[in-house]
Tab-separated table of C-alpha atoms in Angstrom:
chain	number	residue	atom	x	y	z
A	525	UNK	CA	-4.577	-120.159	-17.340
A	526	UNK	CA	-8.222	-120.880	-17.776
A	527	UNK	CA	-10.327	-117.984	-18.805
A	528	UNK	CA	-13.218	-117.036	-16.623
A	529	UNK	CA	-16.558	-118.098	-18.510
A	530	UNK	CA	-18.133	-114.708	-18.271
A	531	UNK	CA	-15.161	-112.688	-19.823
A	532	UNK	CA	-15.542	-111.474	-23.520
A	533	UNK	CA	-13.870	-113.306	-26.164
A	534	UNK	CA	-10.967	-111.422	-28.312
A	535	UNK	CA	-13.026	-111.536	-31.328
A	536	UNK	CA	-16.258	-109.948	-29.475
A	537	UNK	CA	-13.913	-107.171	-28.270
A	538	UNK	CA	-12.403	-106.035	-31.726
A	539	UNK	CA	-15.914	-106.048	-33.086
A	540	UNK	CA	-17.409	-102.535	-33.321
A	541	UNK	CA	-20.928	-102.193	-32.067
A	542	UNK	CA	-21.664	-100.171	-35.292
A	543	UNK	CA	-21.107	-103.356	-37.313
A	544	UNK	CA	-23.568	-105.318	-35.081
A	545	UNK	CA	-26.042	-102.244	-35.200
A	546	UNK	CA	-25.722	-102.485	-39.302
A	547	UNK	CA	-26.605	-105.733	-39.386
A	548	UNK	CA	-29.853	-105.212	-37.732
A	549	UNK	CA	-32.619	-104.901	-40.464
A	550	UNK	CA	-34.696	-102.534	-38.486
A	551	UNK	CA	-31.798	-100.093	-37.997
A	552	UNK	CA	-30.826	-100.377	-41.684
A	553	UNK	CA	-34.401	-99.530	-42.805
A	554	UNK	CA	-34.312	-96.586	-40.379
A	555	UNK	CA	-31.136	-95.339	-41.730
A	556	UNK	CA	-32.198	-95.567	-45.382
A	557	UNK	CA	-35.670	-93.768	-44.560
A	558	UNK	CA	-33.845	-91.035	-42.787
A	559	UNK	CA	-31.263	-90.730	-45.887
A	560	UNK	CA	-34.142	-90.499	-48.521
A	561	UNK	CA	-36.035	-88.064	-46.219
A	562	UNK	CA	-33.009	-85.834	-46.332
A	563	UNK	CA	-32.653	-86.245	-49.805
A	564	UNK	CA	-36.378	-85.133	-50.459
A	565	UNK	CA	-35.823	-82.299	-48.337
A	566	UNK	CA	-32.830	-81.281	-50.425
A	567	UNK	CA	-34.916	-81.744	-53.721
A	568	UNK	CA	-37.999	-79.629	-52.155
A	569	UNK	CA	-35.391	-76.628	-51.729
A	570	UNK	CA	-34.001	-77.096	-55.320
A	571	UNK	CA	-37.505	-77.224	-56.546
A	572	UNK	CA	-38.254	-73.815	-54.652
A	573	UNK	CA	-35.572	-72.245	-56.567
A	574	UNK	CA	-36.932	-73.118	-59.613
A	575	UNK	CA	-40.318	-72.302	-58.749
A	576	UNK	CA	-39.090	-68.891	-58.024
A	577	UNK	CA	-37.150	-68.332	-61.336
A	578	UNK	CA	-40.337	-69.285	-63.407
A	579	UNK	CA	-42.696	-67.589	-61.425
A	580	UNK	CA	-40.458	-64.466	-61.714
A	581	UNK	CA	-40.473	-64.868	-65.719
A	582	UNK	CA	-44.242	-65.028	-65.646
A	583	UNK	CA	-44.630	-62.005	-63.698
A	584	UNK	CA	-42.241	-60.033	-65.645
A	585	UNK	CA	-44.306	-60.784	-68.756
A	586	UNK	CA	-47.425	-59.804	-66.743
A	587	UNK	CA	-46.318	-56.569	-65.763
A	588	UNK	CA	-45.011	-55.713	-69.118
A	589	UNK	CA	-48.340	-56.792	-70.597
A	590	UNK	CA	-50.113	-54.405	-68.314
A	591	UNK	CA	-47.834	-51.560	-69.306
A	592	UNK	CA	-48.321	-52.373	-73.117
A	593	UNK	CA	-52.117	-52.727	-72.643
A	594	UNK	CA	-52.348	-49.359	-71.017
A	595	UNK	CA	-50.184	-47.642	-73.568
A	596	UNK	CA	-52.319	-49.012	-76.203
A	597	UNK	CA	-55.751	-48.481	-74.756
A	598	UNK	CA	-55.298	-45.314	-72.847
A	599	UNK	CA	-52.163	-43.597	-74.266
A	600	UNK	CA	-48.731	-43.051	-72.504
A	601	UNK	CA	-50.130	-40.577	-70.128
A	602	UNK	CA	-53.922	-40.448	-69.699
A	603	UNK	CA	-55.376	-37.097	-69.919
A	604	UNK	CA	-58.756	-35.551	-68.875
A	605	UNK	CA	-61.601	-35.156	-71.585
A	606	UNK	CA	-60.386	-38.051	-73.921
A	607	UNK	CA	-63.166	-40.324	-74.962
A	608	UNK	CA	-60.954	-43.364	-74.939
A	609	UNK	CA	-60.851	-43.031	-71.331
A	610	UNK	CA	-64.551	-44.130	-71.151
A	611	UNK	CA	-64.444	-46.169	-74.449
A	612	UNK	CA	-61.372	-48.408	-73.753
A	613	UNK	CA	-62.366	-49.588	-70.220
A	614	UNK	CA	-66.170	-50.224	-71.044
A	615	UNK	CA	-65.117	-52.476	-74.171
A	616	UNK	CA	-62.300	-54.219	-72.514
A	617	UNK	CA	-64.919	-55.059	-69.389
A	618	UNK	CA	-67.244	-56.752	-72.072
A	619	UNK	CA	-64.382	-59.087	-73.137
A	620	UNK	CA	-63.111	-59.912	-69.924
A	621	UNK	CA	-66.627	-60.770	-68.429
A	622	UNK	CA	-66.906	-62.949	-71.088
A	623	UNK	CA	-63.453	-64.788	-70.496
A	624	UNK	CA	-64.402	-64.965	-66.832
A	625	UNK	CA	-67.989	-66.394	-67.319
A	626	UNK	CA	-67.046	-68.871	-69.829
A	627	UNK	CA	-63.463	-69.668	-70.113
A	628	UNK	CA	-61.708	-68.910	-66.743
A	629	UNK	CA	-64.155	-69.094	-64.064
A	630	UNK	CA	-61.788	-69.425	-61.302
A	631	UNK	CA	-59.734	-66.142	-61.924
A	632	UNK	CA	-62.525	-63.741	-60.510
A	633	UNK	CA	-61.304	-61.313	-57.622
A	634	UNK	CA	-58.134	-60.918	-56.356
A	635	UNK	CA	-56.742	-64.510	-56.195
A	636	UNK	CA	-55.826	-64.665	-52.709
A	637	UNK	CA	-58.943	-66.575	-51.362
A	638	UNK	CA	-58.667	-68.948	-54.240
A	639	UNK	CA	-54.935	-69.515	-53.120
A	640	UNK	CA	-56.102	-70.418	-49.733
A	641	UNK	CA	-58.779	-72.707	-50.926
A	642	UNK	CA	-56.209	-74.662	-52.719
A	643	UNK	CA	-53.781	-74.958	-49.781
A	644	UNK	CA	-56.731	-75.985	-47.178
A	645	UNK	CA	-59.499	-77.486	-49.442
A	646	UNK	CA	-57.836	-78.806	-52.650
A	647	UNK	CA	-54.437	-79.966	-51.416
A	648	UNK	CA	-52.526	-77.707	-53.470
A	649	UNK	CA	-54.272	-78.410	-56.675
A	650	UNK	CA	-54.662	-75.307	-58.952
A	651	UNK	CA	-55.196	-75.566	-62.891
A	652	UNK	CA	-52.944	-74.407	-65.581
A	653	UNK	CA	-55.559	-72.584	-66.852
A	654	UNK	CA	-55.839	-70.443	-63.913
A	655	UNK	CA	-52.602	-68.912	-64.403
A	656	UNK	CA	-53.216	-68.245	-68.063
A	657	UNK	CA	-56.702	-66.995	-67.363
A	658	UNK	CA	-55.525	-64.486	-64.727
A	659	UNK	CA	-52.535	-63.355	-66.729
A	660	UNK	CA	-54.820	-62.289	-69.352
A	661	UNK	CA	-57.890	-61.084	-67.934
A	662	UNK	CA	-55.984	-59.242	-65.116
A	663	UNK	CA	-53.701	-57.558	-67.832
A	664	UNK	CA	-56.514	-56.460	-69.686
A	665	UNK	CA	-58.658	-55.361	-66.849
A	666	UNK	CA	-55.678	-53.310	-65.089
A	667	UNK	CA	-54.330	-52.058	-68.379
A	668	UNK	CA	-57.672	-50.612	-69.402
A	669	UNK	CA	-58.084	-48.477	-66.216
A	670	UNK	CA	-60.017	-50.701	-63.768
A	671	UNK	CA	-58.956	-49.616	-60.497
A	672	UNK	CA	-56.970	-52.769	-59.163
A	673	UNK	CA	-53.365	-53.876	-58.874
A	674	UNK	CA	-50.928	-56.589	-59.959
A	675	UNK	CA	-49.728	-57.980	-56.627
A	676	UNK	CA	-52.675	-60.373	-55.904
A	677	UNK	CA	-52.814	-61.751	-59.452
A	678	UNK	CA	-48.968	-62.458	-59.468
A	679	UNK	CA	-49.733	-64.350	-56.362
A	680	UNK	CA	-52.181	-66.544	-57.756
A	681	UNK	CA	-50.170	-67.075	-61.133
A	682	UNK	CA	-47.071	-68.165	-59.045
A	683	UNK	CA	-49.211	-70.509	-56.931
A	684	UNK	CA	-50.608	-72.231	-60.140
A	685	UNK	CA	-47.100	-72.530	-61.619
A	686	UNK	CA	-46.043	-74.364	-58.499
A	687	UNK	CA	-48.934	-76.629	-58.639
A	688	UNK	CA	-48.564	-77.664	-62.055
A	689	UNK	CA	-44.781	-78.285	-61.826
A	690	UNK	CA	-45.399	-80.282	-58.570
A	691	UNK	CA	-47.931	-82.648	-60.449
A	692	UNK	CA	-45.512	-82.918	-63.536
A	693	UNK	CA	-42.801	-84.254	-61.221
A	694	UNK	CA	-45.387	-86.626	-59.291
A	695	UNK	CA	-44.901	-85.403	-55.900
A	696	UNK	CA	-46.950	-86.715	-52.935
A	697	UNK	CA	-50.033	-84.967	-51.886
A	698	UNK	CA	-48.516	-83.650	-48.788
A	699	UNK	CA	-45.492	-82.012	-50.853
A	700	UNK	CA	-47.999	-80.834	-53.947
A	701	UNK	CA	-50.026	-79.109	-50.929
A	702	UNK	CA	-47.014	-77.267	-49.470
A	703	UNK	CA	-46.138	-76.021	-53.137
A	704	UNK	CA	-48.997	-73.404	-53.093
A	705	UNK	CA	-47.453	-71.155	-51.055
A	706	UNK	CA	-44.166	-71.418	-52.329
A	707	UNK	CA	-45.313	-70.126	-55.628
A	708	UNK	CA	-47.589	-67.604	-54.094
A	709	UNK	CA	-44.377	-66.068	-52.110
A	710	UNK	CA	-42.430	-66.244	-55.417
A	711	UNK	CA	-45.052	-64.373	-57.463
A	712	UNK	CA	-45.816	-61.801	-54.860
A	713	UNK	CA	-41.875	-61.325	-54.245
A	714	UNK	CA	-41.700	-60.818	-58.226
A	715	UNK	CA	-44.684	-58.100	-57.946
A	716	UNK	CA	-43.230	-56.520	-55.014
A	717	UNK	CA	-39.426	-56.702	-55.850
A	718	UNK	CA	-38.967	-57.485	-52.154
A	719	UNK	CA	-38.639	-60.671	-50.950
A	720	UNK	CA	-38.878	-60.017	-47.170
A	721	UNK	CA	-42.447	-58.501	-47.814
A	722	UNK	CA	-43.617	-61.401	-49.935
A	723	UNK	CA	-42.708	-63.927	-47.372
A	724	UNK	CA	-44.448	-62.300	-44.367
A	725	UNK	CA	-47.531	-61.370	-46.584
A	726	UNK	CA	-47.700	-65.085	-47.604
A	727	UNK	CA	-47.223	-66.365	-44.035
A	728	UNK	CA	-49.826	-64.095	-42.832
A	729	UNK	CA	-52.217	-64.171	-45.623
A	730	UNK	CA	-52.022	-67.661	-47.038
A	731	UNK	CA	-50.475	-70.237	-44.698
A	732	UNK	CA	-51.515	-68.424	-41.241
A	733	UNK	CA	-49.161	-69.542	-39.182
A	734	UNK	CA	-45.375	-70.139	-38.644
A	735	UNK	CA	-43.980	-73.406	-40.005
A	736	UNK	CA	-40.152	-74.364	-40.003
A	737	UNK	CA	-41.224	-76.902	-42.492
A	738	UNK	CA	-42.058	-74.541	-45.093
A	739	UNK	CA	-40.341	-71.504	-44.344
A	740	UNK	CA	-36.974	-72.273	-45.905
A	741	UNK	CA	-38.663	-73.039	-49.244
A	742	UNK	CA	-40.568	-69.951	-49.128
A	743	UNK	CA	-37.695	-67.797	-48.532
A	744	UNK	CA	-35.782	-69.272	-51.293
A	745	UNK	CA	-38.547	-69.023	-53.920
A	746	UNK	CA	-38.852	-65.391	-52.865
A	747	UNK	CA	-35.540	-64.611	-53.197
A	748	UNK	CA	-34.484	-66.443	-56.378
A	749	UNK	CA	-37.937	-64.632	-57.821
A	750	UNK	CA	-36.518	-61.223	-57.128
A	751	UNK	CA	-33.021	-61.863	-58.270
A	752	UNK	CA	-34.698	-62.810	-61.761
A	753	UNK	CA	-36.999	-59.913	-61.736
A	754	UNK	CA	-33.903	-57.525	-61.022
A	755	UNK	CA	-32.075	-58.816	-63.810
A	756	UNK	CA	-34.647	-57.889	-66.236
A	757	UNK	CA	-36.109	-54.895	-64.887
A	758	UNK	CA	-33.722	-53.305	-62.534
A	759	UNK	CA	-33.449	-52.553	-58.654
A	760	UNK	CA	-34.560	-49.074	-58.547
A	761	UNK	CA	-37.048	-48.418	-55.848
A	762	UNK	CA	-40.903	-47.974	-56.734
A	763	UNK	CA	-41.060	-44.803	-54.905
A	764	UNK	CA	-38.626	-42.099	-54.257
A	765	UNK	CA	-38.933	-41.872	-50.385
A	766	UNK	CA	-38.121	-38.060	-49.178
A	767	UNK	CA	-36.205	-37.338	-46.103
A	768	UNK	CA	-38.235	-38.148	-43.097
A	769	UNK	CA	-37.533	-37.120	-39.433
A	770	UNK	CA	-39.457	-36.133	-36.068
A	771	UNK	CA	-38.202	-32.733	-34.779
A	772	UNK	CA	-40.800	-32.256	-32.064
A	773	UNK	CA	-42.563	-35.460	-30.039
A	774	UNK	CA	-45.663	-33.477	-30.075
A	775	UNK	CA	-45.894	-33.884	-33.834
A	776	UNK	CA	-47.022	-37.531	-32.987
A	777	UNK	CA	-50.332	-36.066	-32.259
A	778	UNK	CA	-50.782	-35.232	-36.027
A	779	UNK	CA	-49.902	-38.700	-36.870
A	780	UNK	CA	-52.287	-39.990	-34.287
A	781	UNK	CA	-55.128	-38.032	-35.917
A	782	UNK	CA	-54.064	-39.575	-39.496
A	783	UNK	CA	-54.526	-42.799	-37.936
A	784	UNK	CA	-57.862	-42.090	-36.816
A	785	UNK	CA	-59.018	-40.565	-40.131
A	786	UNK	CA	-57.306	-43.548	-41.717
A	787	UNK	CA	-59.127	-46.116	-39.947
A	788	UNK	CA	-62.224	-44.525	-40.454
A	789	UNK	CA	-62.015	-44.520	-44.418
A	790	UNK	CA	-60.746	-48.077	-44.200
A	791	UNK	CA	-63.939	-49.288	-42.414
A	792	UNK	CA	-65.867	-47.314	-44.860
A	793	UNK	CA	-64.188	-49.059	-47.870
A	794	UNK	CA	-64.158	-52.609	-46.270
A	795	UNK	CA	-67.800	-52.094	-45.339
A	796	UNK	CA	-68.847	-50.802	-48.574
A	797	UNK	CA	-67.272	-54.188	-50.360
A	798	UNK	CA	-68.910	-56.537	-47.900
A	799	UNK	CA	-72.326	-54.775	-48.393
A	800	UNK	CA	-72.205	-54.606	-52.249
A	801	UNK	CA	-70.338	-57.756	-53.138
A	802	UNK	CA	-72.872	-60.388	-51.620
A	803	UNK	CA	-75.797	-58.421	-53.210
A	804	UNK	CA	-74.310	-58.281	-56.766
A	805	UNK	CA	-73.480	-61.719	-56.483
A	806	UNK	CA	-77.173	-62.657	-56.013
A	807	UNK	CA	-78.185	-60.859	-59.000
A	808	UNK	CA	-79.190	-63.001	-62.078
A	809	UNK	CA	-76.173	-64.728	-64.038
A	810	UNK	CA	-76.807	-62.536	-67.050
A	811	UNK	CA	-76.148	-59.368	-65.194
A	812	UNK	CA	-72.492	-60.669	-64.544
A	813	UNK	CA	-71.659	-59.374	-68.268
A	814	UNK	CA	-72.953	-55.916	-67.468
A	815	UNK	CA	-71.500	-55.252	-63.785
A	816	UNK	CA	-67.903	-54.936	-64.812
A	817	UNK	CA	-69.212	-52.858	-67.955
A	818	UNK	CA	-71.013	-50.426	-65.399
A	819	UNK	CA	-67.920	-50.179	-63.078
A	820	UNK	CA	-65.863	-49.473	-66.092
A	821	UNK	CA	-68.110	-46.639	-67.426
A	822	UNK	CA	-68.165	-45.152	-63.884
A	823	UNK	CA	-64.366	-45.100	-63.538
A	824	UNK	CA	-63.961	-43.852	-67.086
A	825	UNK	CA	-66.086	-40.886	-66.305
A	826	UNK	CA	-64.044	-40.410	-63.518
A	827	UNK	CA	-61.045	-40.044	-65.415
A	828	UNK	CA	-62.607	-38.213	-68.050
A	829	UNK	CA	-64.019	-35.393	-65.544
A	830	UNK	CA	-60.544	-34.524	-64.430
A	831	UNK	CA	-59.256	-37.543	-62.361
A	832	UNK	CA	-57.392	-40.218	-64.513
A	833	UNK	CA	-55.247	-40.902	-61.682
A	834	UNK	CA	-57.636	-43.414	-60.166
A	835	UNK	CA	-57.706	-45.690	-63.327
A	836	UNK	CA	-55.391	-48.587	-62.840
A	837	UNK	CA	-52.742	-49.321	-60.136
A	838	UNK	CA	-51.593	-45.682	-59.763
A	839	UNK	CA	-47.923	-46.258	-58.545
A	840	UNK	CA	-46.704	-43.118	-60.399
A	841	UNK	CA	-49.470	-40.781	-58.762
A	842	UNK	CA	-48.276	-42.217	-55.433
A	843	UNK	CA	-44.756	-41.280	-56.152
A	844	UNK	CA	-46.059	-37.736	-57.087
A	845	UNK	CA	-48.040	-37.289	-53.958
A	846	UNK	CA	-44.806	-38.022	-51.855
A	847	UNK	CA	-43.084	-35.066	-53.468
A	848	UNK	CA	-45.933	-32.318	-52.953
A	849	UNK	CA	-47.160	-32.480	-56.489
A	850	UNK	CA	-50.871	-32.177	-55.523
A	851	UNK	CA	-52.740	-29.798	-53.230
A	852	UNK	CA	-54.316	-31.348	-50.271
A	853	UNK	CA	-57.748	-30.739	-51.591
A	854	UNK	CA	-56.794	-32.847	-54.644
A	855	UNK	CA	-55.234	-35.474	-52.601
A	856	UNK	CA	-58.424	-35.713	-50.527
A	857	UNK	CA	-60.539	-35.834	-53.499
A	858	UNK	CA	-58.387	-38.538	-55.295
A	859	UNK	CA	-58.613	-40.850	-52.065
A	860	UNK	CA	-62.444	-40.542	-52.129
A	861	UNK	CA	-62.581	-41.183	-55.761
A	862	UNK	CA	-60.136	-44.270	-55.508
A	863	UNK	CA	-62.329	-46.121	-52.805
A	864	UNK	CA	-65.471	-45.529	-55.144
A	865	UNK	CA	-63.486	-46.937	-58.102
A	866	UNK	CA	-61.891	-49.772	-56.247
A	867	UNK	CA	-65.108	-50.759	-54.690
A	868	UNK	CA	-67.026	-50.826	-58.071
A	869	UNK	CA	-63.952	-52.972	-59.687
A	870	UNK	CA	-63.625	-55.423	-56.703
A	871	UNK	CA	-67.405	-56.087	-56.317
A	872	UNK	CA	-68.442	-56.632	-59.733
A	873	UNK	CA	-65.666	-59.554	-59.852
A	874	UNK	CA	-62.926	-57.852	-62.170
A	875	UNK	CA	-59.544	-59.771	-61.840
A	876	UNK	CA	-57.264	-57.652	-60.238
A	877	UNK	CA	-55.480	-56.991	-56.553
A	878	UNK	CA	-56.330	-54.944	-53.555
A	879	UNK	CA	-53.005	-54.008	-52.450
A	880	UNK	CA	-52.022	-51.164	-54.832
A	881	UNK	CA	-55.286	-49.346	-54.248
A	882	UNK	CA	-54.902	-49.682	-50.774
A	883	UNK	CA	-51.426	-48.140	-51.056
A	884	UNK	CA	-52.916	-45.265	-53.143
A	885	UNK	CA	-55.744	-44.300	-50.856
A	886	UNK	CA	-53.392	-44.401	-47.899
A	887	UNK	CA	-51.035	-42.239	-49.692
A	888	UNK	CA	-53.510	-39.721	-50.932
A	889	UNK	CA	-55.373	-39.651	-47.487
A	890	UNK	CA	-52.144	-39.346	-45.487
A	891	UNK	CA	-50.795	-36.629	-47.895
A	892	UNK	CA	-54.379	-34.846	-47.571
A	893	UNK	CA	-54.249	-35.151	-43.675
A	894	UNK	CA	-50.647	-33.712	-43.778
A	895	UNK	CA	-51.439	-30.868	-46.108
A	896	UNK	CA	-54.458	-29.803	-44.041
A	897	UNK	CA	-52.466	-30.176	-40.771
A	898	UNK	CA	-49.481	-27.841	-41.975
A	899	UNK	CA	-52.047	-25.256	-43.316
A	900	UNK	CA	-53.439	-24.754	-39.928
A	901	UNK	CA	-50.319	-25.521	-38.150
A	902	UNK	CA	-47.397	-24.289	-40.022
A	903	UNK	CA	-44.977	-25.337	-37.101
A	904	UNK	CA	-45.144	-28.867	-38.205
A	905	UNK	CA	-42.187	-30.267	-39.726
A	906	UNK	CA	-43.228	-33.446	-41.180
A	907	UNK	CA	-43.224	-33.444	-44.999
A	908	UNK	CA	-46.202	-34.621	-47.099
A	909	UNK	CA	-44.111	-37.758	-48.232
A	910	UNK	CA	-44.241	-38.537	-44.300
A	911	UNK	CA	-47.618	-38.446	-44.076
A	912	UNK	CA	-48.242	-40.380	-47.136
A	913	UNK	CA	-46.014	-42.934	-46.056
A	914	UNK	CA	-47.661	-43.488	-42.626
A	915	UNK	CA	-51.039	-43.484	-44.560
A	916	UNK	CA	-49.966	-46.252	-46.526
A	917	UNK	CA	-49.107	-48.127	-43.503
A	918	UNK	CA	-52.508	-47.460	-41.945
A	919	UNK	CA	-54.429	-48.781	-44.720
A	920	UNK	CA	-52.479	-51.657	-45.388
A	921	UNK	CA	-52.591	-52.590	-41.823
A	922	UNK	CA	-56.425	-52.328	-42.046
A	923	UNK	CA	-56.423	-54.472	-45.146
A	924	UNK	CA	-54.956	-57.145	-43.158
A	925	UNK	CA	-57.175	-57.099	-39.991
A	926	UNK	CA	-60.065	-57.248	-42.664
A	927	UNK	CA	-58.494	-60.327	-44.216
A	928	UNK	CA	-58.165	-61.928	-41.024
A	929	UNK	CA	-61.862	-62.247	-40.662
A	930	UNK	CA	-61.892	-64.616	-43.596
A	931	UNK	CA	-59.422	-67.149	-42.284
A	932	UNK	CA	-59.912	-70.837	-42.177
A	933	UNK	CA	-60.650	-72.277	-38.881
A	934	UNK	CA	-57.834	-72.657	-36.506
A	935	UNK	CA	-55.966	-69.577	-38.002
A	936	UNK	CA	-54.359	-67.389	-35.114
A	937	UNK	CA	-52.719	-63.868	-35.953
A	938	UNK	CA	-49.240	-63.835	-36.075
A	939	UNK	CA	-47.664	-60.514	-37.990
A	940	UNK	CA	-50.479	-57.702	-37.098
A	941	UNK	CA	-47.591	-55.064	-36.578
A	942	UNK	CA	-45.982	-55.320	-39.748
A	943	UNK	CA	-48.315	-53.560	-41.885
A	944	UNK	CA	-46.658	-50.144	-41.528
A	945	UNK	CA	-43.198	-51.692	-42.117
A	946	UNK	CA	-44.568	-53.682	-45.240
A	947	UNK	CA	-45.688	-50.223	-46.767
A	948	UNK	CA	-42.186	-48.895	-46.275
A	949	UNK	CA	-40.594	-52.017	-47.293
A	950	UNK	CA	-42.400	-52.087	-50.460
A	951	UNK	CA	-41.810	-48.494	-51.161
A	952	UNK	CA	-38.098	-48.594	-50.676
A	953	UNK	CA	-37.473	-51.659	-52.428
A	954	UNK	CA	-40.276	-51.632	-55.172
A	955	UNK	CA	-40.224	-52.204	-58.905
A	956	UNK	CA	-37.885	-50.868	-61.360
């Protein structure tokens, strides 16, 4: 029987369509391109883990350097009326000013804005000397009593180490640009000892938008960083949170009052920085040697005259405030003095972060409002620790709102409601 001319031959029936497709050079190239992209994605995720490990080791050393500097310069427990409370910050401020002006000019301030500039303007390029300079100058400044915190410098240190590693591996410009937030999350997670807080903070403060392409790497770097930190320093919470509870819904009015007062204090704090910083930077260059000195002398006098709690980050005093170890009058005084001290430290360009002072101000203010309200209304059941915790959330939320005004164009707010949650998360998963 003669086969119809349009019927397929036995050979064509047995051949698989995949074999025909594989012989097509376009499809073959597309397959290898997809395979290379997959390998590159896996390599980038593995690199994020190593960035987390290296950043954590650097931040562990950074925190130890701050502690040792504080013990050496101010003593294990700074006491009022000790002349070293004035002399140590004053002398150290001159050393830090010299280093910032002549050796490490990119380490002024907190480091968050510099990291955002590296991401959006310089394609993720951050010099290694920035990490070295931030480590040295911030450790000296915070350890000598300047009213700043270690979290924001840790963020910049992690971002700088990630940038250096990316350049050593000769990554593409796009990949190198993405490494900055990965390193920032690792450094911040090591400082917070709380990976989720660090991830949300970096997405909100540095990246400015959710991106599936970077989220996995940020999470991996933060988690690996915290694992290393807890290996060295332990997993104990930063603050011992007292029992909290709400017995009567009418007590929410007391917390609303705290929110109003906290917002007013935060506005004063932000306005003072916005007013003073550009004016001081407009002064002649030679005055930059003495601006940190002036801030150091004022802060030292505050400590000398009876309030050494405002010197440094002050985490131990936040814990004390949450357990009713200060009167409400003393808490209110410490909140006001911390605003003054932090404003002077920050506007003079001293390297250090704003997050720890913000928590300190919020805790003291919250405890003061809670103590005052319970003085006049003894029926309120909320503890001082509860009010201090809420105050920390109020002030940290206001800091995020202020930072939003300095966004690159095109940014859209994503995570505004997490300010209070961030304060709580940091407190219960804090440093050992």
